[in-house]
Coordinates of C-alpha atoms and ligand atoms in Angstrom, one line a residue:
M492 CA 12.5 -14.7 -6.0
Q493 CA 15.3 -17.0 -5.3
S494 CA 15.4 -20.8 -5.5
K495 CA 18.4 -23.0 -4.9
Q496 CA 18.3 -26.6 -5.9
I497 CA 20.5 -29.5 -6.7
T498 CA 19.7 -32.8 -9.0
R499 CA 21.2 -36.4 -9.1
I500 CA 21.7 -39.0 -11.8
T501 CA 24.4 -41.8 -11.8
P502 CA 25.7 -43.1 -15.1
A503 CA 25.5 -46.8 -15.9
D504 CA 29.3 -47.3 -15.3
G505 CA 28.9 -46.3 -11.7
T506 CA 30.9 -43.0 -12.0
P507 CA 29.2 -40.4 -9.8
A508 CA 27.6 -37.8 -12.0
P509 CA 28.9 -34.2 -11.7
K510 CA 26.7 -32.1 -9.5
V511 CA 25.6 -28.5 -10.3
G512 CA 24.1 -26.1 -7.8
F513 CA 21.7 -23.6 -9.2
V514 CA 20.6 -20.2 -7.9
S515 CA 17.7 -18.6 -9.8
L516 CA 16.8 -14.9 -9.3
G517 CA 14.5 -12.5 -11.1
C518 CA 11.3 -12.5 -13.0
P519 CA 9.2 -15.3 -14.6
K520 CA 11.2 -14.9 -17.8
A521 CA 14.4 -15.6 -16.0
L522 CA 12.8 -18.5 -14.3
V523 CA 12.0 -20.0 -17.6
D524 CA 15.7 -19.6 -18.7
S525 CA 16.6 -21.4 -15.4
E526 CA 14.2 -24.2 -16.2
Q527 CA 15.6 -24.7 -19.7
I528 CA 19.2 -24.8 -18.3
L529 CA 18.2 -27.3 -15.6
T530 CA 16.3 -29.4 -18.2
Q531 CA 19.5 -29.4 -20.4
L532 CA 21.7 -30.3 -17.5
R533 CA 19.4 -33.2 -16.6
A534 CA 19.2 -34.3 -20.2
E535 CA 23.0 -34.6 -20.3
G536 CA 23.2 -36.5 -17.1
Y537 CA 24.3 -33.9 -14.6
E538 CA 22.9 -33.9 -11.1
T539 CA 21.7 -30.8 -9.2
A540 CA 23.0 -30.4 -5.7
K541 CA 21.2 -29.3 -2.6
S542 CA 24.0 -27.3 -1.0
Y543 CA 27.0 -25.3 -2.2
D544 CA 29.5 -27.7 -0.7
G545 CA 27.8 -30.7 -2.4
A546 CA 28.1 -29.1 -5.8
D547 CA 31.0 -29.3 -8.2
L548 CA 30.0 -26.0 -9.7
V549 CA 27.3 -23.4 -9.2
I550 CA 25.3 -21.5 -11.8
V551 CA 23.7 -18.2 -10.8
N552 CA 21.0 -16.8 -13.0
T553 CA 20.9 -13.1 -12.3
C554 CA 18.5 -10.2 -12.6
G555 CA 19.6 -6.7 -13.6
F556 CA 16.4 -4.7 -13.9
I557 CA 16.6 -2.3 -10.9
D558 CA 19.4 -1.4 -8.5
A559 CA 18.1 -3.6 -5.7
A560 CA 18.0 -6.6 -8.0
V561 CA 21.5 -5.9 -9.2
Q562 CA 22.7 -5.9 -5.6
E563 CA 20.8 -9.1 -4.8
S564 CA 22.4 -10.8 -7.8
L565 CA 25.9 -9.6 -6.9
D566 CA 25.5 -10.8 -3.3
A567 CA 24.3 -14.2 -4.5
I568 CA 27.4 -14.5 -6.8
G569 CA 29.6 -13.5 -3.8
E570 CA 28.0 -16.1 -1.6
A571 CA 28.4 -18.8 -4.2
L572 CA 32.0 -17.9 -4.7
A573 CA 32.7 -17.9 -1.0
E574 CA 30.9 -21.2 -0.4
N575 CA 31.8 -23.1 -3.5
G576 CA 34.4 -21.2 -5.6
K577 CA 33.4 -22.5 -9.1
V578 CA 30.7 -20.1 -10.4
I579 CA 29.2 -19.5 -13.8
V580 CA 26.9 -16.5 -14.1
T581 CA 24.0 -16.1 -16.6
G582 CA 21.0 -13.8 -16.9
C583 CA 20.2 -10.1 -17.4
L584 CA 23.0 -8.7 -15.2
G585 CA 25.5 -10.7 -17.3
A586 CA 24.7 -8.4 -20.2
K587 CA 25.0 -5.2 -18.2
K588 CA 27.9 -2.8 -18.4
D589 CA 28.8 0.0 -16.0
K590 CA 29.4 3.7 -16.9
D591 CA 32.9 2.9 -18.3
G592 CA 31.5 0.1 -20.5
D593 CA 33.0 -2.6 -18.4
D594 CA 31.2 -5.8 -17.5
I595 CA 29.7 -5.2 -14.0
I596 CA 30.0 -8.8 -12.8
Q597 CA 33.7 -9.3 -13.9
K598 CA 34.6 -6.0 -12.2
V599 CA 33.0 -6.9 -8.8
H600 CA 33.7 -10.7 -8.9
P601 CA 36.7 -11.3 -11.2
K602 CA 36.9 -14.9 -10.0
V603 CA 33.7 -16.1 -11.8
L604 CA 34.5 -18.7 -14.4
A605 CA 32.2 -17.3 -17.1
V606 CA 29.5 -14.8 -17.7
T607 CA 26.7 -14.9 -20.3
G608 CA 23.6 -12.8 -20.9
P609 CA 20.0 -14.0 -20.6
H610 CA 18.4 -16.7 -22.8
A611 CA 21.8 -18.3 -23.4
V612 CA 21.2 -22.0 -22.6
G613 CA 23.8 -23.0 -25.3
E614 CA 26.5 -20.7 -24.0
V615 CA 25.9 -21.7 -20.4
M616 CA 26.1 -25.4 -21.3
A617 CA 29.3 -24.8 -23.3
Q618 CA 30.8 -23.2 -20.1
V619 CA 29.6 -26.1 -18.0
H620 CA 31.2 -28.6 -20.5
T621 CA 34.5 -26.7 -20.2
H622 CA 34.6 -26.4 -16.4
L623 CA 32.8 -29.6 -15.5
P624 CA 33.0 -32.1 -18.4
K625 CA 29.8 -33.9 -19.0
P626 CA 29.1 -37.4 -17.8
H627 CA 30.2 -40.2 -20.1
E628 CA 26.7 -41.6 -20.7
P629 CA 23.8 -39.3 -20.7
F630 CA 20.5 -40.7 -19.4
I631 CA 18.3 -38.8 -21.9
D632 CA 15.3 -41.1 -21.1
L633 CA 15.3 -39.8 -17.5
L634 CA 14.2 -36.4 -18.7
P635 CA 10.5 -35.9 -18.2
P636 CA 8.9 -34.7 -21.4
Q637 CA 7.8 -31.4 -19.9
G638 CA 11.4 -30.6 -18.9
I639 CA 12.3 -29.5 -15.4
K640 CA 10.1 -26.9 -13.7
L641 CA 10.8 -24.7 -10.8
T642 CA 7.2 -23.9 -10.2
P643 CA 4.8 -26.2 -8.3
K644 CA 3.6 -29.2 -10.4
H645 CA 0.1 -27.7 -11.0
Y646 CA 1.2 -24.4 -12.7
A647 CA 3.9 -23.5 -15.2
Y648 CA 5.1 -20.5 -17.3
L649 CA 5.1 -20.7 -21.1
K650 CA 7.6 -18.2 -22.5
I651 CA 6.4 -17.4 -26.0
S652 CA 9.1 -15.0 -27.1
E653 CA 12.3 -13.4 -26.0
G654 CA 13.4 -9.7 -26.3
C655 CA 11.4 -6.7 -27.3
N656 CA 11.1 -4.3 -30.3
H657 CA 10.1 -1.3 -28.2
R658 CA 12.4 1.2 -26.6
C659 CA 10.6 2.4 -23.5
S660 CA 12.7 5.2 -22.1
F661 CA 12.8 3.8 -18.6
C662 CA 13.8 0.2 -19.6
I663 CA 17.0 -1.4 -20.6
I664 CA 15.6 -4.9 -21.3
P665 CA 16.0 -4.6 -25.1
S666 CA 19.6 -3.7 -24.7
M667 CA 20.1 -6.8 -22.5
R668 CA 17.8 -9.2 -24.3
G669 CA 17.7 -7.9 -27.9
D670 CA 14.8 -7.5 -30.3
L671 CA 11.8 -9.7 -30.3
V672 CA 12.3 -13.3 -31.3
S673 CA 9.1 -15.4 -31.3
R674 CA 9.3 -19.1 -30.6
P675 CA 7.8 -21.4 -33.3
I676 CA 4.1 -22.0 -32.6
A677 CA 4.4 -25.7 -33.0
E678 CA 7.1 -25.9 -30.4
L679 CA 5.0 -23.9 -27.9
M680 CA 2.0 -26.0 -28.5
L681 CA 4.0 -29.2 -27.9
E682 CA 5.5 -27.7 -24.7
A683 CA 2.0 -26.8 -23.5
E684 CA 0.7 -30.3 -24.3
N685 CA 3.5 -31.9 -22.4
L686 CA 2.9 -29.6 -19.4
F687 CA -0.8 -30.4 -19.4
K688 CA 0.0 -34.1 -19.7
A689 CA 2.3 -33.8 -16.7
G690 CA -0.5 -32.4 -14.5
V691 CA -0.2 -28.6 -15.1
K692 CA -3.6 -27.1 -14.4
E693 CA -2.7 -23.5 -15.1
L694 CA -0.4 -22.2 -17.9
L695 CA 0.9 -18.7 -17.6
V696 CA 1.8 -17.1 -20.9
I697 CA 4.7 -14.7 -20.6
S698 CA 7.0 -12.6 -22.8
Q699 CA 8.0 -9.0 -22.8
D700 CA 5.1 -8.2 -25.2
T701 CA 2.6 -11.0 -25.7
S702 CA 0.5 -8.9 -28.1
A703 CA 3.5 -8.7 -30.5
Y704 CA 4.0 -12.4 -30.8
G705 CA 4.9 -13.3 -34.3
V706 CA 5.7 -9.8 -35.6
D707 CA 9.3 -10.7 -36.1
V708 CA 8.4 -13.7 -38.4
K709 CA 5.6 -11.8 -40.2
F710 CA 3.0 -14.1 -38.5
R711 CA 4.2 -17.0 -40.6
S712 CA 2.1 -20.2 -40.3
G713 CA 3.3 -23.3 -38.4
F714 CA 1.5 -26.6 -38.0
W715 CA -0.2 -28.0 -35.0
N716 CA -2.4 -31.2 -35.0
G717 CA -2.2 -31.3 -38.8
R718 CA -3.6 -27.8 -39.4
P719 CA -1.9 -24.5 -40.1
V720 CA -1.8 -22.1 -37.2
K721 CA -0.3 -18.6 -37.5
T722 CA 2.4 -17.3 -35.3
H723 CA 0.0 -14.7 -33.9
M724 CA -1.3 -13.9 -30.5
T725 CA -5.0 -14.6 -31.3
Q726 CA -4.3 -17.9 -33.0
L727 CA -2.0 -19.0 -30.3
T728 CA -4.5 -18.1 -27.6
Q729 CA -7.3 -20.0 -29.5
A730 CA -5.1 -23.1 -29.9
L731 CA -4.0 -23.0 -26.2
G732 CA -7.7 -22.6 -25.2
E733 CA -8.7 -25.7 -27.1
L734 CA -5.9 -27.7 -25.7
A735 CA -6.5 -26.5 -22.1
K736 CA -10.2 -27.5 -22.5
Q737 CA -9.1 -31.1 -23.2
Y738 CA -7.2 -31.2 -19.9
G739 CA -9.6 -29.1 -17.8
A740 CA -6.9 -26.5 -17.3
W741 CA -6.6 -22.7 -17.3
V742 CA -4.5 -20.4 -19.5
R743 CA -3.6 -16.9 -18.2
L744 CA -2.2 -14.1 -20.3
H745 CA 0.4 -11.8 -19.1
Y746 CA 2.1 -8.7 -20.6
V747 CA -0.7 -7.9 -23.1
Y748 CA -0.4 -4.5 -24.7
P749 CA -3.8 -3.1 -25.6
Y750 CA -3.6 -3.3 -29.4
P751 CA -6.9 -3.6 -31.3
H752 CA -6.4 -7.3 -32.0
V753 CA -6.7 -8.0 -28.2
D754 CA -10.4 -7.3 -28.7
E755 CA -10.6 -10.7 -30.4
I756 CA -9.2 -12.5 -27.3
I757 CA -12.1 -11.4 -25.1
P758 CA -14.8 -13.7 -26.7
M759 CA -12.4 -16.6 -26.2
M760 CA -12.7 -16.2 -22.4
G761 CA -16.3 -17.4 -22.4
D762 CA -15.8 -21.0 -21.5
G763 CA -13.3 -20.4 -18.6
H764 CA -10.2 -22.0 -20.1
I765 CA -8.7 -18.8 -21.4
L766 CA -9.1 -17.0 -18.1
P767 CA -11.0 -13.7 -18.1
Y768 CA -7.9 -12.0 -16.9
L769 CA -5.5 -9.7 -18.7
D770 CA -2.2 -8.4 -17.3
V771 CA -1.8 -5.1 -19.2
P772 CA 1.2 -3.1 -18.1
L773 CA 0.0 0.5 -18.7
Q774 CA 2.6 2.4 -16.6
H775 CA 0.6 5.7 -17.0
A776 CA -2.5 7.3 -18.4
H777 CA -1.6 10.8 -19.5
P778 CA -0.7 10.9 -23.2
D779 CA 2.3 13.2 -22.7
V780 CA 3.8 11.1 -20.0
L781 CA 3.3 8.0 -22.1
K782 CA 5.0 9.8 -25.0
R783 CA 8.0 10.6 -22.8
M784 CA 8.0 7.0 -21.7
K785 CA 7.9 5.9 -25.4
R786 CA 5.3 3.3 -24.5
P787 CA 3.9 0.8 -27.0
A788 CA 0.2 1.4 -27.7
S789 CA 0.4 4.8 -26.2
G790 CA -1.8 6.2 -29.0
E791 CA -4.5 3.7 -28.3
K792 CA -7.5 4.9 -26.3
N793 CA -6.8 2.7 -23.3
L794 CA -9.8 3.7 -21.2
E795 CA -12.3 3.2 -24.0
R796 CA -10.7 -0.1 -24.8
I797 CA -10.9 -1.3 -21.2
L798 CA -14.5 -0.3 -20.8
K799 CA -15.3 -2.0 -24.1
W800 CA -13.6 -5.2 -22.9
R801 CA -15.6 -5.1 -19.7
E802 CA -18.8 -4.7 -21.7
M803 CA -17.9 -7.8 -23.7
N804 CA -17.1 -9.8 -20.6
P805 CA -18.2 -8.3 -17.2
D806 CA -16.1 -10.9 -15.3
L807 CA -12.9 -9.7 -16.9
V808 CA -10.2 -8.9 -14.3
I809 CA -7.5 -6.5 -15.3
R810 CA -4.1 -6.3 -13.7
S811 CA -1.7 -3.5 -14.4
T812 CA 1.4 -1.7 -13.2
F813 CA 2.1 2.0 -13.1
I814 CA 5.0 4.4 -12.4
A815 CA 4.5 7.4 -10.2
G816 CA 6.8 10.4 -10.5
F817 CA 8.3 9.7 -14.0
P818 CA 10.6 12.6 -15.0
G819 CA 8.6 15.7 -15.9
E820 CA 5.3 14.4 -14.4
T821 CA 3.3 17.4 -13.3
E822 CA 0.7 17.4 -10.5
A823 CA -1.9 17.8 -13.3
E824 CA -0.6 14.8 -15.2
F825 CA -0.5 12.7 -12.0
E826 CA -4.1 13.7 -11.2
Y827 CA -5.1 12.6 -14.7
L828 CA -3.7 9.2 -13.8
L829 CA -5.8 9.1 -10.6
D830 CA -8.9 10.0 -12.6
F831 CA -8.1 7.3 -15.1
L832 CA -7.8 4.7 -12.3
K833 CA -11.1 5.8 -10.8
E834 CA -12.8 5.2 -14.2
A835 CA -10.9 2.1 -15.3
Q836 CA -11.4 0.3 -11.9
I837 CA -8.2 -1.8 -12.4
D838 CA -8.7 -4.9 -10.3
R839 CA -5.1 -5.7 -9.5
L840 CA -2.5 -2.9 -9.5
G841 CA 1.1 -2.4 -8.7
C842 CA 2.6 1.1 -8.5
F843 CA 6.3 1.9 -8.3
A844 CA 7.9 5.2 -7.5
Y845 CA 10.1 6.0 -10.6
S846 CA 13.6 4.8 -10.0
P847 CA 16.3 5.5 -12.6
V848 CA 17.9 2.5 -14.1
E849 CA 21.5 2.9 -15.2
G850 CA 21.7 3.1 -19.0
A851 CA 18.0 4.1 -19.5
T852 CA 17.4 7.1 -21.8
A853 CA 14.7 8.5 -19.3
N854 CA 17.6 9.5 -17.1
E855 CA 18.3 12.3 -19.5
L856 CA 14.8 13.7 -19.4
P857 CA 14.4 17.2 -17.9
N858 CA 12.6 18.1 -14.7
P859 CA 13.1 15.0 -12.6
V860 CA 10.5 14.6 -9.8
P861 CA 12.0 14.8 -6.3
D862 CA 12.2 11.5 -4.5
E863 CA 9.8 12.4 -1.8
V864 CA 7.2 13.5 -4.3
R865 CA 7.5 10.2 -6.3
E866 CA 7.0 8.3 -3.0
E867 CA 4.1 10.5 -2.0
R868 CA 2.4 10.0 -5.4
R869 CA 2.9 6.3 -5.2
G870 CA 1.3 6.3 -1.8
R871 CA -1.7 8.2 -3.2
V872 CA -2.2 5.7 -6.0
M873 CA -2.0 2.7 -3.6
L874 CA -4.5 4.4 -1.2
L875 CA -7.0 4.9 -4.1
Q876 CA -6.3 1.4 -5.3
E877 CA -7.0 -0.1 -1.9
E878 CA -10.5 1.4 -1.9
I879 CA -11.1 0.2 -5.5
S880 CA -9.9 -3.3 -4.8
R881 CA -11.8 -3.5 -1.5
N882 CA -15.1 -2.6 -3.3
R883 CA -14.4 -4.9 -6.2
L884 CA -13.6 -7.9 -3.9
K885 CA -16.6 -7.1 -1.7
A886 CA -18.9 -7.5 -4.7
K887 CA -17.8 -11.2 -4.8
V888 CA -19.1 -12.0 -1.4
G889 CA -22.0 -14.5 -1.7
K890 CA -20.8 -15.7 -5.2
T891 CA -19.3 -19.0 -5.9
V892 CA -16.0 -19.0 -7.7
K893 CA -13.7 -21.7 -9.0
V894 CA -10.5 -22.0 -7.1
L895 CA -7.3 -23.9 -7.8
I896 CA -5.6 -25.0 -4.6
D897 CA -1.9 -24.1 -4.1
E898 CA -1.2 -25.3 -0.6
L899 CA -2.9 -26.9 2.4
T900 CA -3.0 -25.1 5.7
P901 CA -4.1 -26.2 9.2
S902 CA -7.6 -24.7 8.7
G903 CA -8.0 -25.7 5.1
A904 CA -6.2 -24.4 2.0
V905 CA -5.0 -21.4 0.1
G906 CA -5.8 -21.2 -3.6
R907 CA -6.5 -18.8 -6.4
S908 CA -9.4 -17.9 -8.5
A909 CA -9.4 -16.7 -12.2
A910 CA -8.7 -13.2 -10.7
D911 CA -5.4 -14.2 -9.0
A912 CA -2.1 -14.9 -10.7
P913 CA 0.4 -16.7 -8.6
E914 CA 2.9 -14.6 -6.6
I915 CA 1.6 -11.2 -7.7
D916 CA -2.1 -11.1 -6.9
G917 CA -4.3 -12.0 -3.9
V918 CA -5.4 -15.5 -2.8
V919 CA -8.6 -17.3 -1.7
H920 CA -8.5 -18.8 1.8
V921 CA -10.6 -21.9 1.7
K922 CA -12.1 -23.4 4.9
R923 CA -11.9 -27.2 5.3
P924 CA -15.3 -28.7 4.3
F925 CA -17.5 -30.0 7.1
D926 CA -17.9 -33.3 5.5
P927 CA -14.6 -35.2 6.4
K928 CA -15.0 -37.3 3.3
K929 CA -14.5 -34.2 1.2
K930 CA -10.8 -33.5 1.1
L931 CA -9.0 -30.5 -0.3
A932 CA -6.0 -31.4 -2.5
V933 CA -3.2 -29.3 -4.0
G934 CA -3.6 -28.8 -7.8
Q935 CA -7.4 -29.5 -7.8
F936 CA -10.2 -27.1 -8.6
Y937 CA -13.1 -26.5 -6.1
D938 CA -16.2 -24.4 -6.2
V939 CA -15.9 -22.0 -3.3
E940 CA -18.6 -19.8 -1.9
I941 CA -17.1 -16.5 -0.9
T942 CA -18.0 -15.3 2.6
T943 CA -15.5 -12.5 3.4
A944 CA -13.3 -10.1 1.5
D945 CA -10.7 -7.5 2.4
A946 CA -8.7 -5.2 0.1
H947 CA -6.5 -8.1 -1.3
D948 CA -7.9 -11.5 -0.5
L949 CA -11.1 -13.6 -0.2
W950 CA -12.2 -16.2 2.2
G951 CA -14.8 -18.9 1.5
E952 CA -16.1 -22.4 1.9
A953 CA -15.6 -25.3 -0.5
Q954 CA -18.9 -26.6 -1.8
Ligands
SF4_311 S1 7.8 -3.0 -23.8 FE1 9.0 -1.4 -23.0 S2 9.2 -1.9 -20.8 FE2 8.5 -3.7 -21.8 S3 10.5 -4.8 -22.3 FE3 9.9 -3.6 -24.1 S4 11.1 -1.7 -23.8 FE4 11.0 -2.7 -21.8

């Protein structure tokens, strides 16, 4: 995802405020970093510019996860240098070295003013102050309390921690972002409250490992609304659910590893504020592959756990991602994965053919799977998933589901139900109501009767 935007504030003495262009690439965690930098820029009185030539300086927030993302980031930096010339780079790629241990960005683009790693608001701001001194009189009161968001007004991401304590063999995120650092629970609750007050109707909880929230601070207690609340996933979820209820909003949980304490979250989904939706990145099902991947919770009985969750809440929707063709994956191990998928009936699934990431320890594993076999296996997973998804969505026809509208269209609107996270899942196409007095509006909830389904999306009529 890429967004470019530019912001404007004029100090009281009439001096035009310096303008910063911003290019944001990468995952929702990177997006939150971008929001924090933009919030800080705005707090200090900087403007954001709408074009490269209208900016005094450009910040590029990069992604370094897979090779395609690295290339996209390097291209974006090149474009900003060509169009503007004054460029500060931040984000995951900023922390990445090449085989010789040299900084990748400095090597390809030696003209950039500065490079920082991810989650480095302070460092980025220090570089901005050096290369574009801050306005004389900051207009702190112009800053909205919820900060600056790059998402639409009605949904927002809440990043609860940074970094990761695991060392999955295919991943280099811990080497780029460091070990887990949980944000204080009171700070998170305040941010969530400000977002709800500002009109957010769906809060998406993200991190590298949501189930591990608080491990680094030994689950210490913070205070919220005059009562102690532990820095722990279950207490955070409960507190967010209570807050969301006051504002009639949704909370959606991402990157949840299937540890036993996740069982305690399922009963919280009963009243529809903590959504009956879990994004559980499983990556594989065969125990030997999971061991080679060094996955967290690989010893847990994932299938049993999923079936138990479904028994506790039959409406539960599970999203997951898988890797096909991981080094050493045999045909038998792959078929084990297919059998698991048939049993687990994952609602929303992404599958990637294994792609080596520079610096990942998985690259040294023996018996790499040939490229064409990886692709062929990915195709087989997606074919099976299409059938599973089609059947699961078909079962919704005739039912009425609550839908949050994302955008209006000539024939009505496009929205999402509890089963659909923005950007990654399907959508619900909502027909304009017959009654002209009943209007569909972005950021509002509607009861929608489902009339049609395919393998990804639903269609229905607002009641
Ligand atoms: S859990 Fe594994 S894949 Fe996820 S960030 Fe941590 S090391 Fe990477």
